[in-house]
Amino acid sequence: MRKIQKYYFNMIEIALAMAILAIGISSILVLFPVGINANKTAIANNNLADIAEYMMGYLRGRMAAAWANTSDADMNQTENNSFRKNELSTNYPTDGDDAIPGDISSSWTALGNTDHGTRLYQLTNKKGVFLFQQVSKVPNPSAGANATIDVPDFSVIIKVWCDDTFDFQVFDLNSYSYASAQNITGLNKYMTALCMEFSWPAEAPYANRETRVFRFEIFNEFFNKAKESD
């Protein structure tokens, strides 16, 4: 009968196996932060598209309302839009670069109802700086059975400024011919261009935020009214 001889692992082989296993596990663990950051970026970009659309609609509505309330005499002026003059900056706003304070109400003015999950604020006494937040209500048992606390899920600082550098041909009402938009005086009473810079997370210093910039044009829906008053 043939005798079977058993061989056992020695300490050197075990140590080498554990080293290889540790290298493999550490390589896998390195991928987790990358995946988490990629997931956060994807969620932020998705939220940003919705917020940009929301802000465009808000600004377009405010601009149109100001045009609608403009008198015929004011319509002939170069700068005729009260919302643009009073609440937006004519160049890149420098206010609001720092992280938002814990007490938002101390320096930000709420625009609309703050009981909803989405909230919009404007920097008090400043032009063109807004704060948009998506907020969740989390139970707060320490304050009562039905008490909740607001926890921001996503906060973004939005800077809005006017940009009247139009690089296209438009129909000049004075000469009744097409001309470069740059050469038409008083174009602001017919259209305006706005730039929006989004930086997030708003709680972080400006240097540590991600940023995106959008530009869009708004046309005066009361164009005929402006022409008839000339």
PDB file of C-alpha atoms in Angstrom, residues 9-155:
ATOM      1  CA  PHE A   9       2.205  25.485   4.322  1.00  0.00           C
ATOM      2  CA  ASN A  10       5.121  27.093   6.031  1.00  0.00           C
ATOM      3  CA  MET A  11       5.127  30.604   7.519  1.00  0.00           C
ATOM      4  CA  ILE A  12       6.836  32.131   4.497  1.00  0.00           C
ATOM      5  CA  GLU A  13       4.140  30.878   2.122  1.00  0.00           C
ATOM      6  CA  ILE A  14       1.379  32.066   4.447  1.00  0.00           C
ATOM      7  CA  ALA A  15       2.990  35.494   4.743  1.00  0.00           C
ATOM      8  CA  LEU A  16       3.301  35.783   0.946  1.00  0.00           C
ATOM      9  CA  ALA A  17      -0.333  34.734   0.464  1.00  0.00           C
ATOM     10  CA  MET A  18      -1.521  37.293   3.012  1.00  0.00           C
ATOM     11  CA  ALA A  19       0.569  40.007   1.343  1.00  0.00           C
ATOM     12  CA  ILE A  20      -0.955  39.242  -2.058  1.00  0.00           C
ATOM     13  CA  LEU A  21      -4.443  39.232  -0.521  1.00  0.00           C
ATOM     14  CA  ALA A  22      -3.809  42.563   1.221  1.00  0.00           C
ATOM     15  CA  ILE A  23      -2.595  44.159  -2.024  1.00  0.00           C
ATOM     16  CA  GLY A  24      -5.713  42.940  -3.842  1.00  0.00           C
ATOM     17  CA  ILE A  25      -8.104  44.195  -1.155  1.00  0.00           C
ATOM     18  CA  SER A  26      -6.374  47.585  -0.893  1.00  0.00           C
ATOM     19  CA  SER A  27      -6.596  47.988  -4.687  1.00  0.00           C
ATOM     20  CA  ILE A  28     -10.333  47.359  -4.539  1.00  0.00           C
ATOM     21  CA  LEU A  29     -10.829  49.733  -1.605  1.00  0.00           C
ATOM     22  CA  VAL A  30      -9.162  52.540  -3.550  1.00  0.00           C
ATOM     23  CA  LEU A  31     -11.971  52.368  -6.111  1.00  0.00           C
ATOM     24  CA  PHE A  32     -14.730  53.043  -3.555  1.00  0.00           C
ATOM     25  CA  PRO A  33     -13.964  56.768  -3.033  1.00  0.00           C
ATOM     26  CA  VAL A  34     -13.677  57.225  -6.809  1.00  0.00           C
ATOM     27  CA  GLY A  35     -17.062  55.606  -7.333  1.00  0.00           C
ATOM     28  CA  ILE A  36     -18.673  57.636  -4.534  1.00  0.00           C
ATOM     29  CA  ASN A  37     -17.294  60.901  -5.935  1.00  0.00           C
ATOM     30  CA  ALA A  38     -18.434  59.990  -9.443  1.00  0.00           C
ATOM     31  CA  ASN A  39     -21.904  59.252  -8.103  1.00  0.00           C
ATOM     32  CA  LYS A  40     -22.009  62.601  -6.254  1.00  0.00           C
ATOM     33  CA  THR A  41     -20.896  64.428  -9.406  1.00  0.00           C
ATOM     34  CA  ALA A  42     -23.566  62.711 -11.500  1.00  0.00           C
ATOM     35  CA  ILE A  43     -26.279  63.623  -8.978  1.00  0.00           C
ATOM     36  CA  ALA A  44     -25.016  67.229  -8.801  1.00  0.00           C
ATOM     37  CA  ASN A  45     -24.986  67.591 -12.596  1.00  0.00           C
ATOM     38  CA  ASN A  46     -28.517  66.221 -12.786  1.00  0.00           C
ATOM     39  CA  ASN A  47     -29.692  68.641 -10.094  1.00  0.00           C
ATOM     40  CA  LEU A  48     -27.851  71.477 -11.787  1.00  0.00           C
ATOM     41  CA  ALA A  49     -29.747  71.006 -15.059  1.00  0.00           C
ATOM     42  CA  ASP A  50     -33.075  71.207 -13.213  1.00  0.00           C
ATOM     43  CA  ILE A  51     -31.975  74.250 -11.197  1.00  0.00           C
ATOM     44  CA  ALA A  52     -30.693  76.025 -14.320  1.00  0.00           C
ATOM     45  CA  GLU A  53     -34.036  75.468 -16.038  1.00  0.00           C
ATOM     46  CA  TYR A  54     -35.853  76.703 -12.931  1.00  0.00           C
ATOM     47  CA  MET A  55     -33.719  79.866 -12.705  1.00  0.00           C
ATOM     48  CA  MET A  56     -34.121  80.605 -16.410  1.00  0.00           C
ATOM     49  CA  GLY A  57     -37.885  80.386 -16.027  1.00  0.00           C
ATOM     50  CA  TYR A  58     -37.809  82.572 -12.912  1.00  0.00           C
ATOM     51  CA  LEU A  59     -35.634  85.264 -14.487  1.00  0.00           C
ATOM     52  CA  ARG A  60     -37.586  85.174 -17.745  1.00  0.00           C
ATOM     53  CA  GLY A  61     -40.847  85.609 -15.834  1.00  0.00           C
ATOM     54  CA  ARG A  62     -39.538  88.516 -13.760  1.00  0.00           C
ATOM     55  CA  MET A  63     -38.089  90.191 -16.845  1.00  0.00           C
ATOM     56  CA  ALA A  64     -41.328  89.793 -18.817  1.00  0.00           C
ATOM     57  CA  ALA A  65     -43.382  91.142 -15.899  1.00  0.00           C
ATOM     58  CA  ALA A  66     -41.165  94.237 -15.747  1.00  0.00           C
ATOM     59  CA  TRP A  67     -41.529  94.777 -19.494  1.00  0.00           C
ATOM     60  CA  ALA A  68     -45.301  94.388 -19.219  1.00  0.00           C
ATOM     61  CA  ASN A  69     -45.457  97.121 -16.575  1.00  0.00           C
ATOM     62  CA  THR A  70     -43.255  99.510 -18.550  1.00  0.00           C
ATOM     63  CA  SER A  71     -44.992 102.641 -19.833  1.00  0.00           C
ATOM     64  CA  ASP A  72     -44.774 103.727 -23.457  1.00  0.00           C
ATOM     65  CA  ALA A  73     -42.520 106.645 -22.492  1.00  0.00           C
ATOM     66  CA  ASP A  74     -40.118 104.431 -20.560  1.00  0.00           C
ATOM     67  CA  MET A  75     -40.100 101.873 -23.369  1.00  0.00           C
ATOM     68  CA  ASN A  76     -38.232 104.374 -25.546  1.00  0.00           C
ATOM     69  CA  GLN A  77     -35.374 104.585 -23.068  1.00  0.00           C
ATOM     70  CA  THR A  78     -32.233 102.500 -23.552  1.00  0.00           C
ATOM     71  CA  GLU A  79     -32.570 100.786 -20.177  1.00  0.00           C
ATOM     72  CA  ASN A  80     -36.250 100.104 -19.571  1.00  0.00           C
ATOM     73  CA  ASN A  81     -36.452  96.959 -17.453  1.00  0.00           C
ATOM     74  CA  SER A  82     -36.908  97.633 -13.731  1.00  0.00           C
ATOM     75  CA  PHE A  83     -36.091  94.051 -12.681  1.00  0.00           C
ATOM     76  CA  ARG A  84     -32.820  94.138 -14.589  1.00  0.00           C
ATOM     77  CA  LYS A  85     -31.855  97.567 -13.184  1.00  0.00           C
ATOM     78  CA  ASN A  86     -32.833  96.968  -9.565  1.00  0.00           C
ATOM     79  CA  GLU A  87     -31.978  93.319  -8.919  1.00  0.00           C
ATOM     80  CA  LEU A  88     -29.322  92.210 -11.418  1.00  0.00           C
ATOM     81  CA  SER A  89     -25.699  93.214 -11.771  1.00  0.00           C
ATOM     82  CA  THR A  90     -24.281  94.820 -14.907  1.00  0.00           C
ATOM     83  CA  ASN A  91     -21.083  92.772 -14.547  1.00  0.00           C
ATOM     84  CA  TYR A  92     -19.850  89.721 -12.661  1.00  0.00           C
ATOM     85  CA  PRO A  93     -21.038  89.985  -9.011  1.00  0.00           C
ATOM     86  CA  THR A  94     -18.292  89.628  -6.423  1.00  0.00           C
ATOM     87  CA  ASP A  95     -20.599  89.410  -3.401  1.00  0.00           C
ATOM     88  CA  GLY A  96     -21.484  86.052  -1.865  1.00  0.00           C
ATOM     89  CA  ASP A  97     -18.191  84.254  -2.553  1.00  0.00           C
ATOM     90  CA  ASP A  98     -17.873  83.011   1.033  1.00  0.00           C
ATOM     91  CA  ALA A  99     -19.673  80.004   2.486  1.00  0.00           C
ATOM     92  CA  ILE A 100     -23.300  80.629   3.415  1.00  0.00           C
ATOM     93  CA  PRO A 101     -23.894  81.256   7.155  1.00  0.00           C
ATOM     94  CA  GLY A 102     -25.679  78.828   9.425  1.00  0.00           C
ATOM     95  CA  ASP A 103     -28.530  81.318   9.862  1.00  0.00           C
ATOM     96  CA  ILE A 104     -29.613  82.056   6.300  1.00  0.00           C
ATOM     97  CA  SER A 105     -32.231  84.611   7.361  1.00  0.00           C
ATOM     98  CA  SER A 106     -29.483  86.913   8.699  1.00  0.00           C
ATOM     99  CA  SER A 107     -28.179  87.833   5.250  1.00  0.00           C
ATOM    100  CA  TRP A 108     -30.501  86.232   2.660  1.00  0.00           C
ATOM    101  CA  THR A 109     -34.051  87.218   1.674  1.00  0.00           C
ATOM    102  CA  ALA A 110     -36.423  84.356   0.857  1.00  0.00           C
ATOM    103  CA  LEU A 111     -38.156  84.574  -2.523  1.00  0.00           C
ATOM    104  CA  GLY A 112     -41.390  82.689  -2.043  1.00  0.00           C
ATOM    105  CA  ASN A 113     -42.449  80.013   0.447  1.00  0.00           C
ATOM    106  CA  THR A 114     -39.673  78.348   2.466  1.00  0.00           C
ATOM    107  CA  ASP A 115     -41.847  75.431   3.591  1.00  0.00           C
ATOM    108  CA  HIS A 116     -41.283  73.544   0.348  1.00  0.00           C
ATOM    109  CA  GLY A 117     -38.398  71.222  -0.425  1.00  0.00           C
ATOM    110  CA  THR A 118     -36.937  73.663  -2.950  1.00  0.00           C
ATOM    111  CA  ARG A 119     -36.139  77.202  -1.802  1.00  0.00           C
ATOM    112  CA  LEU A 120     -34.750  80.311  -3.456  1.00  0.00           C
ATOM    113  CA  TYR A 121     -33.052  83.201  -1.646  1.00  0.00           C
ATOM    114  CA  GLN A 122     -31.435  86.460  -2.739  1.00  0.00           C
ATOM    115  CA  LEU A 123     -28.475  88.035  -0.993  1.00  0.00           C
ATOM    116  CA  THR A 124     -29.949  90.962   0.955  1.00  0.00           C
ATOM    117  CA  ASN A 125     -29.121  94.422  -0.402  1.00  0.00           C
ATOM    118  CA  LYS A 126     -26.960  92.930  -3.148  1.00  0.00           C
ATOM    119  CA  LYS A 127     -27.549  92.552  -6.864  1.00  0.00           C
ATOM    120  CA  GLY A 128     -27.435  89.338  -8.817  1.00  0.00           C
ATOM    121  CA  VAL A 129     -26.534  86.798  -6.079  1.00  0.00           C
ATOM    122  CA  PHE A 130     -29.002  83.998  -5.332  1.00  0.00           C
ATOM    123  CA  LEU A 131     -29.020  80.812  -3.244  1.00  0.00           C
ATOM    124  CA  PHE A 132     -30.971  77.734  -4.310  1.00  0.00           C
ATOM    125  CA  GLN A 133     -31.462  74.845  -1.862  1.00  0.00           C
ATOM    126  CA  GLN A 134     -33.032  71.413  -1.991  1.00  0.00           C
ATOM    127  CA  VAL A 135     -34.035  70.612   1.585  1.00  0.00           C
ATOM    128  CA  SER A 136     -35.265  67.445   3.329  1.00  0.00           C
ATOM    129  CA  LYS A 137     -37.205  67.453   6.574  1.00  0.00           C
ATOM    130  CA  VAL A 138     -35.637  64.974   9.021  1.00  0.00           C
ATOM    131  CA  PRO A 139     -37.371  63.891  12.267  1.00  0.00           C
ATOM    132  CA  ASN A 140     -36.012  65.616  15.376  1.00  0.00           C
ATOM    133  CA  PRO A 141     -37.205  63.566  18.394  1.00  0.00           C
ATOM    134  CA  SER A 142     -35.308  65.757  20.840  1.00  0.00           C
ATOM    135  CA  ALA A 143     -37.595  68.696  19.980  1.00  0.00           C
ATOM    136  CA  GLY A 144     -40.885  66.775  20.121  1.00  0.00           C
ATOM    137  CA  ALA A 145     -42.782  63.836  18.701  1.00  0.00           C
ATOM    138  CA  ASN A 146     -43.672  65.488  15.371  1.00  0.00           C
ATOM    139  CA  ALA A 147     -40.768  67.929  15.211  1.00  0.00           C
ATOM    140  CA  THR A 148     -38.516  68.041  12.161  1.00  0.00           C
ATOM    141  CA  ILE A 149     -35.300  69.762  11.212  1.00  0.00           C
ATOM    142  CA  ASP A 150     -34.343  71.054   7.765  1.00  0.00           C
ATOM    143  CA  VAL A 151     -31.285  69.400   6.254  1.00  0.00           C
ATOM    144  CA  PRO A 152     -29.992  70.830   2.923  1.00  0.00           C
ATOM    145  CA  ASP A 153     -29.391  68.054   0.397  1.00  0.00           C
ATOM    146  CA  PHE A 154     -27.944  70.347  -2.264  1.00  0.00           C
ATOM    147  CA  SER A 155     -27.081  74.058  -2.066  1.00  0.00           C
TER     148      SER A 155
END
